[in-house]
PDB file of C-alpha atoms in Angstrom:
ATOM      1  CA  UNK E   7      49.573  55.794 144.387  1.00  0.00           C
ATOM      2  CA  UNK E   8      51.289  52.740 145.645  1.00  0.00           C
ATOM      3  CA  UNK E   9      51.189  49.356 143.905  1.00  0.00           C
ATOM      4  CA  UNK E  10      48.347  46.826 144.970  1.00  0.00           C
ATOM      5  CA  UNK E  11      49.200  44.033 146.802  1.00  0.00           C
ATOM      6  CA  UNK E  12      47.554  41.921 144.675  1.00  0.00           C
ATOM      7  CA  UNK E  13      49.774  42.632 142.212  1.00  0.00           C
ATOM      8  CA  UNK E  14      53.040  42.044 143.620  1.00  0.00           C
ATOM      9  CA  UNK E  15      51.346  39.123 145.427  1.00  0.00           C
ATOM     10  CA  UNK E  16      50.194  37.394 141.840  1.00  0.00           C
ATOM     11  CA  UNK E  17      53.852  38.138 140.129  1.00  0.00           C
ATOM     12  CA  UNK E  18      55.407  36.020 143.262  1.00  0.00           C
ATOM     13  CA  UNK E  19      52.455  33.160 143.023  1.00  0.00           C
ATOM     14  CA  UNK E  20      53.194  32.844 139.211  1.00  0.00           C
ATOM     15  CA  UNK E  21      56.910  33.004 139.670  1.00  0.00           C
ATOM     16  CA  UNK E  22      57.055  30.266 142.263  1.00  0.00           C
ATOM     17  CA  UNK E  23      54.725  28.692 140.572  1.00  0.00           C
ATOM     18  CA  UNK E  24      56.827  28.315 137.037  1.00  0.00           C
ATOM     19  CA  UNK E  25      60.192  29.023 138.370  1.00  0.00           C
ATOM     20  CA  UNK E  26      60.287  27.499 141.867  1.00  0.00           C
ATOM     21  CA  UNK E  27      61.228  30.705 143.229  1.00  0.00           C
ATOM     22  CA  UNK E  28      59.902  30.262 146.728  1.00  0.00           C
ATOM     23  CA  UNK E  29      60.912  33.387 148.909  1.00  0.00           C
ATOM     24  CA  UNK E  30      59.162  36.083 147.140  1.00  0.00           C
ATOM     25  CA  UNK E  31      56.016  34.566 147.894  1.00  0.00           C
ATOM     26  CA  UNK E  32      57.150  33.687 150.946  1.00  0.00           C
ATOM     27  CA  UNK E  33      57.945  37.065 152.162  1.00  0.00           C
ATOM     28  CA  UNK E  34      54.198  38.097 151.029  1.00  0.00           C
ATOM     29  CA  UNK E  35      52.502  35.597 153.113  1.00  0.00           C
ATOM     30  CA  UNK E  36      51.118  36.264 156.826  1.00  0.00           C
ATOM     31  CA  UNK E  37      52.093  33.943 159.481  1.00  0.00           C
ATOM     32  CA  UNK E  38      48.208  33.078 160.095  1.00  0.00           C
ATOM     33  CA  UNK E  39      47.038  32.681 157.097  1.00  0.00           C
ATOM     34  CA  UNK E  40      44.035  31.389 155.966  1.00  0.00           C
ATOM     35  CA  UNK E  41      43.597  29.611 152.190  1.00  0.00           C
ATOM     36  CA  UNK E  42      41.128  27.383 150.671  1.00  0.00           C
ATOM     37  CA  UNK E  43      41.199  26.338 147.300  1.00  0.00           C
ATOM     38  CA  UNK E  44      37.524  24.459 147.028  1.00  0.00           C
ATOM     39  CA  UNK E  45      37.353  21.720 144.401  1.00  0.00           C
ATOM     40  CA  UNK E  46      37.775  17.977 144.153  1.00  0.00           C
ATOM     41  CA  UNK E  47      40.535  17.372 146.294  1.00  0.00           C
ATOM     42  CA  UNK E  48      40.215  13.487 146.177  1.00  0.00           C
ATOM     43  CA  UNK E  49      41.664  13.817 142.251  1.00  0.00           C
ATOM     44  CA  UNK E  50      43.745  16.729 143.926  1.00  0.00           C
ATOM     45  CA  UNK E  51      45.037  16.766 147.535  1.00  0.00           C
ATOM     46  CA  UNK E  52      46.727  20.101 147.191  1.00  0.00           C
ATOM     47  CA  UNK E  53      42.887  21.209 146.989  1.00  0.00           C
ATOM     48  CA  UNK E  54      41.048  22.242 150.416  1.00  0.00           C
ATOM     49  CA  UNK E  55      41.538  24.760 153.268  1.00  0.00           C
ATOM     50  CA  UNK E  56      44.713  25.179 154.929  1.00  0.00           C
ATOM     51  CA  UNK E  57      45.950  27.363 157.978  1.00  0.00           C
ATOM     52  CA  UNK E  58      49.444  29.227 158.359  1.00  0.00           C
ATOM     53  CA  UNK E  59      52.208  30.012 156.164  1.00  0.00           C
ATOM     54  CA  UNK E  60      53.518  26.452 156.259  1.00  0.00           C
ATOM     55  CA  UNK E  61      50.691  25.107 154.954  1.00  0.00           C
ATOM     56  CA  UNK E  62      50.362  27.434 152.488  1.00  0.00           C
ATOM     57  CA  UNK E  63      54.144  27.565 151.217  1.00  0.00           C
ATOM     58  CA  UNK E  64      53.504  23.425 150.800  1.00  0.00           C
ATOM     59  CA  UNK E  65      50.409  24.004 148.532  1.00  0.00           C
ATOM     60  CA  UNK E  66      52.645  26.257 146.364  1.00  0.00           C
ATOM     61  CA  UNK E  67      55.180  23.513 146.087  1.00  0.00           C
ATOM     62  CA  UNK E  68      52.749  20.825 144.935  1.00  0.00           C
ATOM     63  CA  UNK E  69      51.377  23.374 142.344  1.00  0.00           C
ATOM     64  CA  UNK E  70      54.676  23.664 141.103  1.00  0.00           C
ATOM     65  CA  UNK E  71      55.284  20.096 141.055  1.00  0.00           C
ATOM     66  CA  UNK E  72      52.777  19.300 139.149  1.00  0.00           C
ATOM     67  CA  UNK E  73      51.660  22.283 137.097  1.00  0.00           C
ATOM     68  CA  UNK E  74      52.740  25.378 134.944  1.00  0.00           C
ATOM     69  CA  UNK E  75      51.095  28.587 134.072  1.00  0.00           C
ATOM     70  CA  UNK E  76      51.504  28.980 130.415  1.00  0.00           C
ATOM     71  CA  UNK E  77      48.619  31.854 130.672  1.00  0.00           C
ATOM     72  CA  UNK E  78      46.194  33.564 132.720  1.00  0.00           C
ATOM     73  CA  UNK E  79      43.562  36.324 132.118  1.00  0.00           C
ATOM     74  CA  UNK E  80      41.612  38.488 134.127  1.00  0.00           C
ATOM     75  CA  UNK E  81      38.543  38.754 132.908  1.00  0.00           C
ATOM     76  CA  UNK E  82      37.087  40.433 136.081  1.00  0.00           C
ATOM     77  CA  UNK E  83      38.412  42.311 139.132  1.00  0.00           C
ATOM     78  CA  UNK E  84      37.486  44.343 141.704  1.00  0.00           C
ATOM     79  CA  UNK E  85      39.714  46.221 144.349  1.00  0.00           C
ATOM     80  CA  UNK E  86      39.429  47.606 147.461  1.00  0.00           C
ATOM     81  CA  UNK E  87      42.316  48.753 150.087  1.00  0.00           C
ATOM     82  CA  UNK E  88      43.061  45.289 151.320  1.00  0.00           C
ATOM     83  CA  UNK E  89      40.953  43.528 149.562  1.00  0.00           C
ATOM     84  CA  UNK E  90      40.945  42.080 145.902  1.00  0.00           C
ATOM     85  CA  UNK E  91      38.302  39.887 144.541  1.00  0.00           C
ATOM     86  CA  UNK E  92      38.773  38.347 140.651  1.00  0.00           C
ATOM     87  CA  UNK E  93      37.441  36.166 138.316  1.00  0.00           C
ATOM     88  CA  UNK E  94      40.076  34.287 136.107  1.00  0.00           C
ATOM     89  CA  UNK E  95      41.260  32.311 132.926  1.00  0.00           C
ATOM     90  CA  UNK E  96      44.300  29.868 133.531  1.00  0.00           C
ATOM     91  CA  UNK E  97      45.548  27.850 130.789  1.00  0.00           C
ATOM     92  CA  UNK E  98      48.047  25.261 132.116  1.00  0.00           C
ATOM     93  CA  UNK E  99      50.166  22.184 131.421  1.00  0.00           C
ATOM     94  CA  UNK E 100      50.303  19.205 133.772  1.00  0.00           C
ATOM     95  CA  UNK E 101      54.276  17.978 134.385  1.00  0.00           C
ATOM     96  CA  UNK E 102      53.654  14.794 134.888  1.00  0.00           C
ATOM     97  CA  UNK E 103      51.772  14.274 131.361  1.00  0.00           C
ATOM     98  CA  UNK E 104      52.435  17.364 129.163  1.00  0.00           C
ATOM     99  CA  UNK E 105      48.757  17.811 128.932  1.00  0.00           C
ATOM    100  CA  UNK E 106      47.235  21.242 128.552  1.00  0.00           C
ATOM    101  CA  UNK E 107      44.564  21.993 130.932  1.00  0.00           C
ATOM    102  CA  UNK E 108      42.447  24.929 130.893  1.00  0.00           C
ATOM    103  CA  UNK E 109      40.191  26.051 133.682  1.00  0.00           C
ATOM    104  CA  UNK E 110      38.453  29.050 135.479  1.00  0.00           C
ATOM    105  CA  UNK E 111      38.752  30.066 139.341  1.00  0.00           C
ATOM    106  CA  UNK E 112      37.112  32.866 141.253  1.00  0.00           C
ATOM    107  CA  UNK E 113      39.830  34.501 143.492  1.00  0.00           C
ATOM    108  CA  UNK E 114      38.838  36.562 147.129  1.00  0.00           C
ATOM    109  CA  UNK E 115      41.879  37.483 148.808  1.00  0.00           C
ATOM    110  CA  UNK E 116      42.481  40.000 152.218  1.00  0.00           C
ATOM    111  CA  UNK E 117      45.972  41.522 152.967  1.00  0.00           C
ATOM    112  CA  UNK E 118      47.049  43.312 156.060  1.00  0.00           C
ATOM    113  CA  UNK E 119      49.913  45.210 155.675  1.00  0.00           C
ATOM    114  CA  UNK E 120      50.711  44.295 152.491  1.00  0.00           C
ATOM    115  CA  UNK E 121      50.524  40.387 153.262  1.00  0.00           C
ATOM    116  CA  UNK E 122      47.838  38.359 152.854  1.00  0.00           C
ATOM    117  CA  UNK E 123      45.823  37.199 155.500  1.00  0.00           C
ATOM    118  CA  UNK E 124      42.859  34.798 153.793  1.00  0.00           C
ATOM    119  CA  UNK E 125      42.535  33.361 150.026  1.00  0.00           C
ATOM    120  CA  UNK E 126      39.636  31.543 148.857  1.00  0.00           C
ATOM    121  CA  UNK E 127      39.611  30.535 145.135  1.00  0.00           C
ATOM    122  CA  UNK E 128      36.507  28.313 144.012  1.00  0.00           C
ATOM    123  CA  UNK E 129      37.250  26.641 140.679  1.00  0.00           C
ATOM    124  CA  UNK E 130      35.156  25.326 138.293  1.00  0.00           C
ATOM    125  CA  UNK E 131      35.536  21.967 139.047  1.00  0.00           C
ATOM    126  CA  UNK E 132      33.384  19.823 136.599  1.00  0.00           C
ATOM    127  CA  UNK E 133      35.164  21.276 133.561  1.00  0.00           C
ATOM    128  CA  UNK E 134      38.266  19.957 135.920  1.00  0.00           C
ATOM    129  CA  UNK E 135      37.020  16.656 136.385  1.00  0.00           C
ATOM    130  CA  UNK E 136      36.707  15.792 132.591  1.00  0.00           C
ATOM    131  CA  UNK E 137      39.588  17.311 131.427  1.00  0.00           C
ATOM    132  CA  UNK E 138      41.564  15.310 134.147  1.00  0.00           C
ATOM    133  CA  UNK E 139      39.859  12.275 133.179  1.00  0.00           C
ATOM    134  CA  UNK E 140      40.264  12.612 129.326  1.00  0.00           C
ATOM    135  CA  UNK E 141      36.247  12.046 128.678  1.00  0.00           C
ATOM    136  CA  UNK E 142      32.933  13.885 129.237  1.00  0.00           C
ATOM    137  CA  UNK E 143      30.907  12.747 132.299  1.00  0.00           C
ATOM    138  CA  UNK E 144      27.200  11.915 131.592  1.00  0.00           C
ATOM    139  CA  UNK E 145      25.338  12.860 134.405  1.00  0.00           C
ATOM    140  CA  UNK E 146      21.741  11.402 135.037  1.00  0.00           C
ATOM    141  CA  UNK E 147      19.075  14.008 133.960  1.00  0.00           C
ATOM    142  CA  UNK E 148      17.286  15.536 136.474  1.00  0.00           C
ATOM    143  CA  UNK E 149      13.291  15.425 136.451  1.00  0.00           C
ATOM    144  CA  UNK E 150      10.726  18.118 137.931  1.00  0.00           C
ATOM    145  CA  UNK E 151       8.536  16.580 140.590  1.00  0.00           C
ATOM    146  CA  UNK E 152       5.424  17.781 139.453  1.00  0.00           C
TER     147      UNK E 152
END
C-alpha cells in the first residue's frame, strides 16, 4: 500500500510552514488549484478562496510570515483514494507578537495524481477573533419571537 497523499502533502505544508521550505509543497500542488480558507479575512487577508498554484504558494508564504506550528492533532479523519477530509487541533505562535494561539479547522482536500486539486478548510473563527483581539466578545442575546 502506497503512502496517502495527504500525508506527504501535510509534512510539506508544515515544513514550509515552520521552515520556509517552499519546493516540497510546491512540487505537491496542481497548476489549477482551487483553496479556500473561510474565516475573517478582514483581521486576516491570507484568509479567502484563491485559484492556481501562485496563489496558493503566496498564502503559504504569509502563513509562514506570520505564524508557526508548534502542534497539531488530528482528532478526526476520513480517507478515501483522492480524497481526505479531517477535523483538526493547531496550537500556534504568532511572529510578530510571540503570542500562542490555539484554534480548530475542518480540512476537505481532493488530489489527482498525487497533487492536490481543491482545499477548503473552515476554521472556527469566533474563538479566532477573541484570541486575536486579547478579550471576549459579548454578543447581544438573541430572543425567541414568540
Amino acid at each position: 500500500m502506497t503512502e496517502h497523499s495527504l500525508w506527504r502533502f501535510s509534512r510539506a505544508l508544515h515544513r514550509a510552514i515552520n521552515d520556509r521550505h517552499f519546493e516540497d509543497i510546491k512540487a505537491l500542488i496542481d497548476e489549477d488549484v482551487e483553496w479556500a480558507i473561510y474565516g475573517p479575512i478582514d483581521m486576516f487577508p491570507f484568509l479567502g478562496a484563491r485559484q492556481g498554484k501562485a496563489a496558493v504558494l503566496q498564502v503559504i508564504r504569509q502563513l509562514a510570515d506570520n505564524f508557526r506550528v508548534r502542534r497539531f492533532d488530528r482528532e478526526s479523519i476520513m480517507l478515501g483514494v483522492d480524497s481526505a477530509s479531517s477535523m483538526l487541533r493547531y496550537s500556534l505562535t504568532a511572529l510578530d507578537s510571540d503570542k500562542p494561539i490555539s484554534l480548530r479547522v475542518a480540512q476537505f482536500a481532493q488530489f489527482r495524481a498525487d497533487r492536490l486539486i481543491s482545499m477548503r478548510v473552515l476554521v472556527d473563527t469566533f474563538d479566532l477573533v477573541e484570541q486575536a483581539l486579547g478579550r471576549a466578545i459579548h454578543l447581544p442575546k438573541m430572543t425567541g419571537v414568540g
